[in-house]
Short mmCIF file of C-alpha atoms in Angstrom, two decimals:
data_model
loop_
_atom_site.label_atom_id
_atom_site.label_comp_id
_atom_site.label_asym_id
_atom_site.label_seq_id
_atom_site.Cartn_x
_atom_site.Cartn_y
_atom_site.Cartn_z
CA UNK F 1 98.96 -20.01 77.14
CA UNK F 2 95.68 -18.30 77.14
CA UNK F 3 94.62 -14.39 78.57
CA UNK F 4 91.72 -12.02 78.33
CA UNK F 5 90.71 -8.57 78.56
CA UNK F 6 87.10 -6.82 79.41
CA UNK F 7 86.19 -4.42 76.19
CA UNK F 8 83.08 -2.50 76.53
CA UNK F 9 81.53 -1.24 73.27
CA UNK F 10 79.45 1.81 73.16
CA UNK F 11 77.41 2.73 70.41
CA UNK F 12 77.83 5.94 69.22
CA UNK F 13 75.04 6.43 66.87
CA UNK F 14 70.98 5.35 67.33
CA UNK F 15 69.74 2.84 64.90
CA UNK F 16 68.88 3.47 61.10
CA UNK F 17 65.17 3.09 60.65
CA UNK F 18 63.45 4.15 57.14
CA UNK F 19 60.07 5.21 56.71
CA UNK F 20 58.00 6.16 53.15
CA UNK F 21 55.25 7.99 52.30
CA UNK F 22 53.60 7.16 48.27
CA UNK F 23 52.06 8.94 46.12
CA UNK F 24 49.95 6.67 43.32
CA UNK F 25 50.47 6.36 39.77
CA UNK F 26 47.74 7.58 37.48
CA UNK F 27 47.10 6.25 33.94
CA UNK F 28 49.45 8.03 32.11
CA UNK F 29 52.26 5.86 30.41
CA UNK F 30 55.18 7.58 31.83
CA UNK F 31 55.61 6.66 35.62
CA UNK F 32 54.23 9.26 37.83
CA UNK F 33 54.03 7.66 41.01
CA UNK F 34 56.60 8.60 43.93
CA UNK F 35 58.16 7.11 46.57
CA UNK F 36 59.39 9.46 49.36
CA UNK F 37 61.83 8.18 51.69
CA UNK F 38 62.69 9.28 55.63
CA UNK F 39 65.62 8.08 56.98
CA UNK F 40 66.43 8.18 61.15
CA UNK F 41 69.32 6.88 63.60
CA UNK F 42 72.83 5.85 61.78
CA UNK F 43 75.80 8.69 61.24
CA UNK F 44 73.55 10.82 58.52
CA UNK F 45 74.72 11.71 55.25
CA UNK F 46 72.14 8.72 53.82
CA UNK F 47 72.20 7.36 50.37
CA UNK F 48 68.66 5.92 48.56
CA UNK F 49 68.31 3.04 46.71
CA UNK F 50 65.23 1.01 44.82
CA UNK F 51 67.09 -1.81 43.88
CA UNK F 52 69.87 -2.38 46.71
CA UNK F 53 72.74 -1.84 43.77
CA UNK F 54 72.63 2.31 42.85
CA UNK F 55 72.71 4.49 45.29
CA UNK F 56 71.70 8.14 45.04
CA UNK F 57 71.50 11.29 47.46
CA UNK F 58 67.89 11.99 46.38
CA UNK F 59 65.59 10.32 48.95
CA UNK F 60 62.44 10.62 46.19
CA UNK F 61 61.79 8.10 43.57
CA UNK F 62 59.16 8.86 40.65
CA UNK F 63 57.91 4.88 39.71
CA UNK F 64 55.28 3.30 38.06
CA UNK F 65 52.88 1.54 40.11
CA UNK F 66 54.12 -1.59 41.62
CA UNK F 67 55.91 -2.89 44.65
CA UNK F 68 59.49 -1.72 45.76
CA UNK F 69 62.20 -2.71 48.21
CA UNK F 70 63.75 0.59 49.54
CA UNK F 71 67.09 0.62 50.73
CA UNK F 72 69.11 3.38 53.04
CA UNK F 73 72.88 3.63 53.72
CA UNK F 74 74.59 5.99 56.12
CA UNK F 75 78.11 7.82 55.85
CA UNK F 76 79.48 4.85 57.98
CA UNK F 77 78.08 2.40 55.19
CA UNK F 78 75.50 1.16 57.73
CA UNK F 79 72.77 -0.17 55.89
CA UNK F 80 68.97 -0.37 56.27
CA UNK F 81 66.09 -1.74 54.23
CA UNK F 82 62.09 -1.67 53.65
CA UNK F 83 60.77 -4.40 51.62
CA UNK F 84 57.53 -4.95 49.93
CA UNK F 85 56.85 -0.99 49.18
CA UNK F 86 53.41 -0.80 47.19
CA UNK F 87 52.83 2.09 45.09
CA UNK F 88 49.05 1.68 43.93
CA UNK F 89 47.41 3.37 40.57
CA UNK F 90 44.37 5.15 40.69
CA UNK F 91 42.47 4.12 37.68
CA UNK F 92 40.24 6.97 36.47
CA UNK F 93 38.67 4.21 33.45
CA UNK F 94 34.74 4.23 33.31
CA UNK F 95 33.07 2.29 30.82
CA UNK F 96 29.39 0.92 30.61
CA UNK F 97 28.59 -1.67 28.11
CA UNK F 98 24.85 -0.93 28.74
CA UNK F 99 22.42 -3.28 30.65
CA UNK F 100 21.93 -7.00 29.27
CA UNK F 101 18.95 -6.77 26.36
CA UNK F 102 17.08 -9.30 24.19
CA UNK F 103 16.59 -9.01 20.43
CA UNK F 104 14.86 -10.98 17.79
CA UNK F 105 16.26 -13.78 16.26
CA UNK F 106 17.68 -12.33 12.93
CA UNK F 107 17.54 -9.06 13.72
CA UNK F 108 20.57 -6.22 14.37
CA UNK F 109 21.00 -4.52 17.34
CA UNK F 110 23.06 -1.11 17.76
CA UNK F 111 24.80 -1.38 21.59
CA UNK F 112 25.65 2.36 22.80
CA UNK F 113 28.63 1.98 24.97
CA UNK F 114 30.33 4.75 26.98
CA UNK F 115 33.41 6.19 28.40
CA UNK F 116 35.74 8.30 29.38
CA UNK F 117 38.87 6.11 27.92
CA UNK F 118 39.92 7.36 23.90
CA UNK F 119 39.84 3.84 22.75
CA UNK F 120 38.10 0.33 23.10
CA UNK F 121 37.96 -3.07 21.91
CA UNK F 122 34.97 -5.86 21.67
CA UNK F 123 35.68 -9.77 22.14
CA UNK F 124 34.05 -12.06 20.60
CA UNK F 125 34.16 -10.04 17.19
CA UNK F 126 31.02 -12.95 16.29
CA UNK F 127 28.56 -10.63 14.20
CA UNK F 128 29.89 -7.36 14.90
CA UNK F 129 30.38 -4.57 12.43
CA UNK F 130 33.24 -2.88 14.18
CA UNK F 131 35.28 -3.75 17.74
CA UNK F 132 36.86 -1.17 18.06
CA UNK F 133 33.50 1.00 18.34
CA UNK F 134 31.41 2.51 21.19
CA UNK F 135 28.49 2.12 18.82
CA UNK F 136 28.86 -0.99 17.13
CA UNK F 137 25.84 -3.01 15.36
CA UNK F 138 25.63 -6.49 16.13
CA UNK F 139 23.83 -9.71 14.75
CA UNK F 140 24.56 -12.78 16.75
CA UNK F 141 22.69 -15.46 15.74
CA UNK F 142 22.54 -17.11 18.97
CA UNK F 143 22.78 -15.71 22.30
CA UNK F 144 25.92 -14.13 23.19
CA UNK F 145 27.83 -12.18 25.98
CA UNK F 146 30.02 -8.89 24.87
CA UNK F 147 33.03 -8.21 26.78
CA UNK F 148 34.50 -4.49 25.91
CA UNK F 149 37.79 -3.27 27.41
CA UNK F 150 38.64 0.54 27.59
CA UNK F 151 41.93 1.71 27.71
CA UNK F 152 43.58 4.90 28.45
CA UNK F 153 47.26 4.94 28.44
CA UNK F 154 48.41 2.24 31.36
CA UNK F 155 45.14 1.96 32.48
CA UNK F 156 42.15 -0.58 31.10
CA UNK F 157 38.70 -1.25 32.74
CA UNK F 158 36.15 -4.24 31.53
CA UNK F 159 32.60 -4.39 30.77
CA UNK F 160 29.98 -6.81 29.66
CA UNK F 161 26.76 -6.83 27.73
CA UNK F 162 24.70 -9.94 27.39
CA UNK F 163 22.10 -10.04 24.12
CA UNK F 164 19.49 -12.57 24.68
CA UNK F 165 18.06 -13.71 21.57
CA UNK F 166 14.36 -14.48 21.44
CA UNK F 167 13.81 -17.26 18.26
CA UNK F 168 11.57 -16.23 15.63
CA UNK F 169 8.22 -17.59 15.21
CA UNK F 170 7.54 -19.91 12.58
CA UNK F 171 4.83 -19.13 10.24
CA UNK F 172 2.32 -21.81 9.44
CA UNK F 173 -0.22 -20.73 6.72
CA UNK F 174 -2.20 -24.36 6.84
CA UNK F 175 -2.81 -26.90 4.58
CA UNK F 176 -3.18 -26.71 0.41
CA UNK F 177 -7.22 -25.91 -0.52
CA UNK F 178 -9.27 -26.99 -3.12
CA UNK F 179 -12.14 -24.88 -4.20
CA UNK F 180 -14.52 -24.52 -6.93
CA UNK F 181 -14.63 -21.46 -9.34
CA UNK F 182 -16.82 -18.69 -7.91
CA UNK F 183 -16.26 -19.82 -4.33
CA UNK F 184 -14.24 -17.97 -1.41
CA UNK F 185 -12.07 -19.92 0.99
CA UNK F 186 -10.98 -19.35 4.48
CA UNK F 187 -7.31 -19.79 4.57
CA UNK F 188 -6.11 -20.73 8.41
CA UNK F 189 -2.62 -19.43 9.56
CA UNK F 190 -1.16 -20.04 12.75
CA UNK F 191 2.48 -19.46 14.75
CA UNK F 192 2.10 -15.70 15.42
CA UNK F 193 -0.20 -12.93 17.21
CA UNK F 194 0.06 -10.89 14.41
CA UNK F 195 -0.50 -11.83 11.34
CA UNK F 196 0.33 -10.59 7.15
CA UNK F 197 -0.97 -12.18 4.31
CA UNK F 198 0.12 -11.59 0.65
CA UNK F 199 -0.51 -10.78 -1.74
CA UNK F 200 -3.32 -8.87 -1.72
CA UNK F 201 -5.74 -8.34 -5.11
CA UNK F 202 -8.02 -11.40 -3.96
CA UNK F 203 -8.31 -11.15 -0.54
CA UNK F 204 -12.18 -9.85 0.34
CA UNK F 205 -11.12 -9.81 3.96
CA UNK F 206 -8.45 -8.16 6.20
CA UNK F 207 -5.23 -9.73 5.49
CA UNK F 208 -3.95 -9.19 8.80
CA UNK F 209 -6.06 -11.96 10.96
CA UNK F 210 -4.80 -15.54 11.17
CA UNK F 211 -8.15 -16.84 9.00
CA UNK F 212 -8.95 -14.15 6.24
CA UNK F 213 -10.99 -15.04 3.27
CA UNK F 214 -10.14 -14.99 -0.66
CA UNK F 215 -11.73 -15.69 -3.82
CA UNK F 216 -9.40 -16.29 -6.48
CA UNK F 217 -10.14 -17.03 -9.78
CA UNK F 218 -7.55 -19.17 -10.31
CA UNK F 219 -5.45 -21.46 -8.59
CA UNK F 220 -3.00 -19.26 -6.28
CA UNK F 221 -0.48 -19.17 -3.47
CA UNK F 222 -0.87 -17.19 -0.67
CA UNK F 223 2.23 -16.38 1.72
CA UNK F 224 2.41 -15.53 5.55
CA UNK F 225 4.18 -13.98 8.12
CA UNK F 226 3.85 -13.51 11.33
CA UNK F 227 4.75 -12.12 14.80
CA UNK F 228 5.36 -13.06 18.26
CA UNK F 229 4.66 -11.98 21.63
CA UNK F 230 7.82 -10.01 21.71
CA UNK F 231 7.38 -8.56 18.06
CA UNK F 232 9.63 -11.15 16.26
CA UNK F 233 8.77 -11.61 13.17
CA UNK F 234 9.08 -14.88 10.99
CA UNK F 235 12.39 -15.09 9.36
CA UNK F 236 10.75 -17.26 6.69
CA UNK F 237 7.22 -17.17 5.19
CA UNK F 238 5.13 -20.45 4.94
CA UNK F 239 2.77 -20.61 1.58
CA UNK F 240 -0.56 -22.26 0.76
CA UNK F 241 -1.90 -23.05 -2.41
CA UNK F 242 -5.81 -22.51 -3.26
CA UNK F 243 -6.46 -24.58 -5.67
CA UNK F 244 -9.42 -23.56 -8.06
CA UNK F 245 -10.96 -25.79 -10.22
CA UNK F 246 -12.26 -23.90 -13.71
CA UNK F 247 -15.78 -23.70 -13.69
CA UNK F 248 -17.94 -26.91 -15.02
CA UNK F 249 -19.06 -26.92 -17.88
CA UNK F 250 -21.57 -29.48 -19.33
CA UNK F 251 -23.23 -30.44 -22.54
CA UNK F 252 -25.99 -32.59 -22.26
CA UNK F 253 -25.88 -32.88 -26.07
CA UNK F 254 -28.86 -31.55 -28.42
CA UNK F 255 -32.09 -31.21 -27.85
CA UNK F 256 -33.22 -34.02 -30.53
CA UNK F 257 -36.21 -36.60 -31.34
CA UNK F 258 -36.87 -40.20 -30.67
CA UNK F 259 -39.41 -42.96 -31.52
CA UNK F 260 -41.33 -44.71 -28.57
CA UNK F 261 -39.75 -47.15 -27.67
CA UNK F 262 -36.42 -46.73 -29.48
CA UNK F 263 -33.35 -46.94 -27.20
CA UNK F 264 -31.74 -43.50 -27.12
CA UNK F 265 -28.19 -43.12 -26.13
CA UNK F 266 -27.43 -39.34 -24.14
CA UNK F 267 -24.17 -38.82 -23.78
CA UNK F 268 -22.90 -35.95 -21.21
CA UNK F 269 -19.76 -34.31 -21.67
CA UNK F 270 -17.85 -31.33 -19.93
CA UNK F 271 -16.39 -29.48 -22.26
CA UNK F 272 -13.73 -27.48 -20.36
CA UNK F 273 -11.57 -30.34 -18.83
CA UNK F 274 -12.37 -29.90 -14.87
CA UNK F 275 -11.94 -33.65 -14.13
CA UNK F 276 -15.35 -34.59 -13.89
CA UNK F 277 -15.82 -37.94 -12.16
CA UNK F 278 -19.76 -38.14 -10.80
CA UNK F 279 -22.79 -37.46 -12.87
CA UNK F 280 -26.10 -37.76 -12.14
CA UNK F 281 -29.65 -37.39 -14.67
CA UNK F 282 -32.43 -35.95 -13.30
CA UNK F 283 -35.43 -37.09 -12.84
CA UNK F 284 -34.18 -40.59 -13.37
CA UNK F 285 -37.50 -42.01 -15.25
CA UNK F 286 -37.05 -44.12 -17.93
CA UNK F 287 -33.14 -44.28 -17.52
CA UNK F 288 -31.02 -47.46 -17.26
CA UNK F 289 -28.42 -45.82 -14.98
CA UNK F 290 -29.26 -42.07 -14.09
CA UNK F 291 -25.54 -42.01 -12.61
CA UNK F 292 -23.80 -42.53 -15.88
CA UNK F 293 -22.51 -39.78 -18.38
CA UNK F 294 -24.08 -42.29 -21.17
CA UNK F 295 -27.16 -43.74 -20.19
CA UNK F 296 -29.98 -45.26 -22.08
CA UNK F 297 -33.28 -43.89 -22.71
CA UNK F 298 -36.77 -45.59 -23.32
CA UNK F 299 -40.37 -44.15 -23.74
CA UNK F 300 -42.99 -45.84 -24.17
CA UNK F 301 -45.23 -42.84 -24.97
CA UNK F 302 -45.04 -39.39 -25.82
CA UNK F 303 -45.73 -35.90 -23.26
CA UNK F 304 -48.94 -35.46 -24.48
CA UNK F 305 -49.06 -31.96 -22.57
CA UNK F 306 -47.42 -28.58 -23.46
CA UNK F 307 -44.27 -27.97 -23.91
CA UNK F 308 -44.78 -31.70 -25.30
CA UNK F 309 -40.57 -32.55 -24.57
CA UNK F 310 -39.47 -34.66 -22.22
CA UNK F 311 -36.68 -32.72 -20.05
CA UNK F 312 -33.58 -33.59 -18.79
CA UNK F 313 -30.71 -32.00 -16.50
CA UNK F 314 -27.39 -33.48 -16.60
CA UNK F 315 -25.29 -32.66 -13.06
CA UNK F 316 -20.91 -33.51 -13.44
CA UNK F 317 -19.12 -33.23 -9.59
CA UNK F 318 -15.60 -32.98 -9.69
CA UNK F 319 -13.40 -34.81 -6.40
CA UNK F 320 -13.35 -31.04 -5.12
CA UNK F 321 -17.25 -31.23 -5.21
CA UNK F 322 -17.61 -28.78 -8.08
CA UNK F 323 -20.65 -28.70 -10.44
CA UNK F 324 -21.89 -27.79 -13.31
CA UNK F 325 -25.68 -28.65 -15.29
CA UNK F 326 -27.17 -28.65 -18.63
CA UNK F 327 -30.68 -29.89 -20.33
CA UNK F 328 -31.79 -31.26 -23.50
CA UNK F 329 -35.08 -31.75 -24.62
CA UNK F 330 -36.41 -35.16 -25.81
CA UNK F 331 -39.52 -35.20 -28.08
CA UNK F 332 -41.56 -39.00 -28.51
CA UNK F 333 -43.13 -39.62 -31.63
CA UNK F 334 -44.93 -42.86 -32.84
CA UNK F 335 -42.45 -44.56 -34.97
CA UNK F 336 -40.41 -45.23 -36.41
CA UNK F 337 -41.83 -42.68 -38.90
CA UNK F 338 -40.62 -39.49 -41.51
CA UNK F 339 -43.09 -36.90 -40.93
CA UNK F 340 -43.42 -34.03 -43.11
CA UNK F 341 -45.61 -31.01 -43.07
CA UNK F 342 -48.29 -30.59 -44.53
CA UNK F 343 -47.98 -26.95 -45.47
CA UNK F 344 -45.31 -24.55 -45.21
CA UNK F 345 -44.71 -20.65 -45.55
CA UNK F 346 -41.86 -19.66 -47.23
CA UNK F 347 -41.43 -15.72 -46.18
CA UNK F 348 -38.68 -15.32 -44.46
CA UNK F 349 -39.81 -15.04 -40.96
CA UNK F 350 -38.36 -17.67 -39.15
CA UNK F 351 -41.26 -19.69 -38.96
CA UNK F 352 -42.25 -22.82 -40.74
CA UNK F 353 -39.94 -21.87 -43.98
CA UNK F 354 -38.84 -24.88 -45.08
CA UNK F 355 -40.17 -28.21 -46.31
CA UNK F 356 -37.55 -30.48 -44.37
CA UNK F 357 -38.33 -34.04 -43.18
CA UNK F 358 -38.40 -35.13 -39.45
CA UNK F 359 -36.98 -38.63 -39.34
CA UNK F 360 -38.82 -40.26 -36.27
CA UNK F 361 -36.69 -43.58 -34.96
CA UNK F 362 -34.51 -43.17 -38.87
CA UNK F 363 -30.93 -43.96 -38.28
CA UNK F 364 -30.54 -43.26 -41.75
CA UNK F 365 -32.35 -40.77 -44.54
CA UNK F 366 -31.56 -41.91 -47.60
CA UNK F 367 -32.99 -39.22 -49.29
CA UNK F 368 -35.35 -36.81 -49.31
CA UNK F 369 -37.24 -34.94 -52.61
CA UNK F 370 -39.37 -32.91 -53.73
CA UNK F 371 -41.44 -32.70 -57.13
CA UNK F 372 -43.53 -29.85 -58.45
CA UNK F 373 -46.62 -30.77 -60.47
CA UNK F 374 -45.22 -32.16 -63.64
CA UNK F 375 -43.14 -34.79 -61.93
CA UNK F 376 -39.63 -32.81 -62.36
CA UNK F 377 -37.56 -33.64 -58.90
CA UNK F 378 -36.98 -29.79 -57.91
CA UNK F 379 -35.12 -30.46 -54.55
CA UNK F 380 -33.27 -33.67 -52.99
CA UNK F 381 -31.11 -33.81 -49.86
CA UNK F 382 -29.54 -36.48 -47.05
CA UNK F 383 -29.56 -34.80 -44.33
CA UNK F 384 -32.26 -34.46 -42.48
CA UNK F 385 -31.63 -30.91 -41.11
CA UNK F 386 -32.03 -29.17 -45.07
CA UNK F 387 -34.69 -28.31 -46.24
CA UNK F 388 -36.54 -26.65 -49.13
CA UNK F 389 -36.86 -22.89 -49.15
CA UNK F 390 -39.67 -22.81 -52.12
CA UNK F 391 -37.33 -21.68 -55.00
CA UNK F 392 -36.39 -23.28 -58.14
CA UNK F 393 -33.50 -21.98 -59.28
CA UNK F 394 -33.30 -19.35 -57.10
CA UNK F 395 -37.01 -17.74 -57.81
CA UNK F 396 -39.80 -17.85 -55.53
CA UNK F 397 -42.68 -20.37 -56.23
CA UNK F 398 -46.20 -19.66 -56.09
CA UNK F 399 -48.54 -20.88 -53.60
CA UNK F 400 -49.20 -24.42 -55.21
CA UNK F 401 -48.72 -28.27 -53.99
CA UNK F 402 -45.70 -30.10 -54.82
CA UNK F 403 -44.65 -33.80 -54.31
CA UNK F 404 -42.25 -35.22 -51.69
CA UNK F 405 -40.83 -39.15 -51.31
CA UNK F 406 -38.87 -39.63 -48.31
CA UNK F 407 -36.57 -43.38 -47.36
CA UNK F 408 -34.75 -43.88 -44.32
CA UNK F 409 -33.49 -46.89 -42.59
CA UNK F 410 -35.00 -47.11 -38.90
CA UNK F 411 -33.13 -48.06 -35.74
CA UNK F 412 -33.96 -51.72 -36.44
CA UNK F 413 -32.38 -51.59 -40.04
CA UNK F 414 -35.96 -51.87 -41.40
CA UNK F 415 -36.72 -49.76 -44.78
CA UNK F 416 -38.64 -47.00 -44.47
CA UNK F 417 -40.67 -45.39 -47.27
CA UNK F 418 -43.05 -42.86 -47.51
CA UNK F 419 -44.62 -40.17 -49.68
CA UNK F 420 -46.86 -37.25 -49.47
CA UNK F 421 -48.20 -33.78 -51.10
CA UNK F 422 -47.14 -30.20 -48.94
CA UNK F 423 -48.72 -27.06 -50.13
CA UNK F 424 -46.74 -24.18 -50.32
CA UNK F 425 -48.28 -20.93 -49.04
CA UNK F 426 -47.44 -17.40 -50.10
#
């Protein structure tokens, strides 16, 4: 069986509806944000809830920033929600990690941060002296972006530097010189605008242009750095070395005496070790090779004008083009012959006091001596550079003529023999 009955409902109380009003959060770590809540419609007597589980009379809520679902229940247990509730957070954080920059490769650079936040943090650490500073110095080898993050209590805000690094210059102070002794050289740097040269004693220009001049005396190395357009400077100096050769010295050997026609050997020589490797006689007459240290000489007469010496100048070049000269005198006799004076004056002024021999084309003196009227041998000697001084036994002879013999072997290996009277003059 089966009945029904017409029931009209009425509703006796309007419909619960919620509305909020928020206040933000700040920075500070405890929550201060707030969430106030209106509640219309249902039976009154309304209960609050964040969370849809506790319940409390209070229609205000003090949160943290964030989002909430509010929920509102009237005395008849009717319940209402709002979902999705944002309570925002004013951040007060400023910070400036000052504008991008460039610095020189290998250089430090002091970044001046600011803020308002009481503490702050760099990332990357890469070359930094301290990240947690406003101030800190950094030396990035490379180029390199800076992120720094403020903080005060909840609240954090992000900024970002950027140091551009400009490479160094490289210094190139030019290739190794070679000098002579005596002579400056012009050094040639390059790889900068700006230019410093060390050291300094031997420098007779400004050491701050890219081609200054020195004179060293002896074989140094010079060193350079320089600087770029953006005032970089080299990280490395570059070095040169001036290489001085010592000056050249040459002997052309001593001034001596020859017979006409008798092959003389010169023989050059430097005599302070400068390497020597081209020589040249001048004038080349009566040379075999003027472009030999050792050549051969041959007159066939003597100078028969004043100063009576044939003269010779010996030049030695080194690779580096270095040079040094000397002379020696020839005299030509007829020969081969041993001349001796015919007087001689004994006084002691340098002139013409001894009775010595001059072996013309000898190669060897076998001996020279002198006799004094009664045939007694007063003085005998080898060498053809000693003479007699006109004493016997240390005393001074009178003016008188004494005796000499004189044998020598000549160039040709020919014996040589002569005699003659001298007269000694007082």
């Amino acid at each position: 069986c089966m009945d029904s009955i017409q029931v009209t409902l009425v509703q006796s109380f309007p419909d619960l509806s919620i509305t909020t009003n928020q206040t933000p959060a700040s920075c500070s770590i405890t929550p201060d944000g707030n969430i106030n809540v209106q509640a219309t419609g249902g039976s009154g007597n309304f209960l609050y809830s964040s969370n849809g589980t506790t319940y409390q009379g209070n229609n205000s809520f003090t949160v943290a920033d964030g989002t909430y679902n509010i929920y509102v229940k009237d005395g008849n247990g009717c319940k209402d929600s709002l979902l999705s509730v944002l309570v925002p957070k004013i951040n007060s954080v400023v910070v400036d990690a000052e504008p991008d920059t460039f610095i020189c490769e290998g250089t430090s650079y002091k970044i001046n941060a600011t803020t308002n936040a009481p503490s702050v943090n760099w990332f990357p650490t890469t070359g930094l002296t301290n990240t947690n500073s406003l101030t800190p110095t950094a030396n990035p080898a490379n180029t390199i972006l800076y992120y720094i993050t403020a903080t005060l209590g909840s609240c954090t805000r992000m900024d970002s530097v950027k140091l551009n690094i400009w490479p160094a210059p490289v210094a190139e102070a030019g290739d190794n010189i070679d000098i002579c002794y005596g002579i400056s050289a012009q050094l040639n740097g390059s790889g900068g605008i700006e230019y410093q040269w060390s050291p300094d004693p031997t420098f007779i220009s400004s050491r701050d242009i890219s081609n200054p001049i020195v004179k060293p005396s002896a074989t140094s190395i010079y060193y350079l750095h320089v600087k770029d357009i953006h005032g970089c400077r080299s990280l490395q100096t570059d070095a040169v070395t001036v290489k001085v050769t010592p000056s050249v010295k040459i002997f052309a050997g001593n001034d001596t005496i020859v017979a006409m026609n008798q092959p003389l050997q010169l023989h050059a020589t430097e005599t302070n070790n400068s390497g020597v490797t081209q020589w040249e006689w001048s004038a080349a007459t009566y040379l075999n090779n003027p472009l030999i240290a050792s050549p051969i000489a041959t007159f066939p007469s003597p100078v028969v004008t004043a100063p009576y010496d044939y003269v010779y100048m010996v030049k030695g070049t080194t690779p580096a083009g270095c040079q040094g000269t000397d002379y020696i005198k020839i005299k030509v006799y007829q020969g081969p012959e041993i001349y001796v004076a015919s007087g001689f004056t004994p006084n002691g002024d340098g002139k013409n006091d001894f009775l010595v021999p001059v072996p013309v084309g000898i190669k060897d003196l076998k001996y020279f001596r002198v006799f004094n009227r009664w045939g007694q041998m007063i003085f005998d000697t080898k060498d053809p550079g000693r003479g007699w001084d006109g004493r016997i036994r240390g005393i001074d002879q009178q003016t008188g003529v004494f005796i000499w013999i004189a044998e020598g072997i000549d160039y040709t290996g020919k014996l040589v023999t002569r005699k003659g009277a001298s007269t000694l003059i007082r």
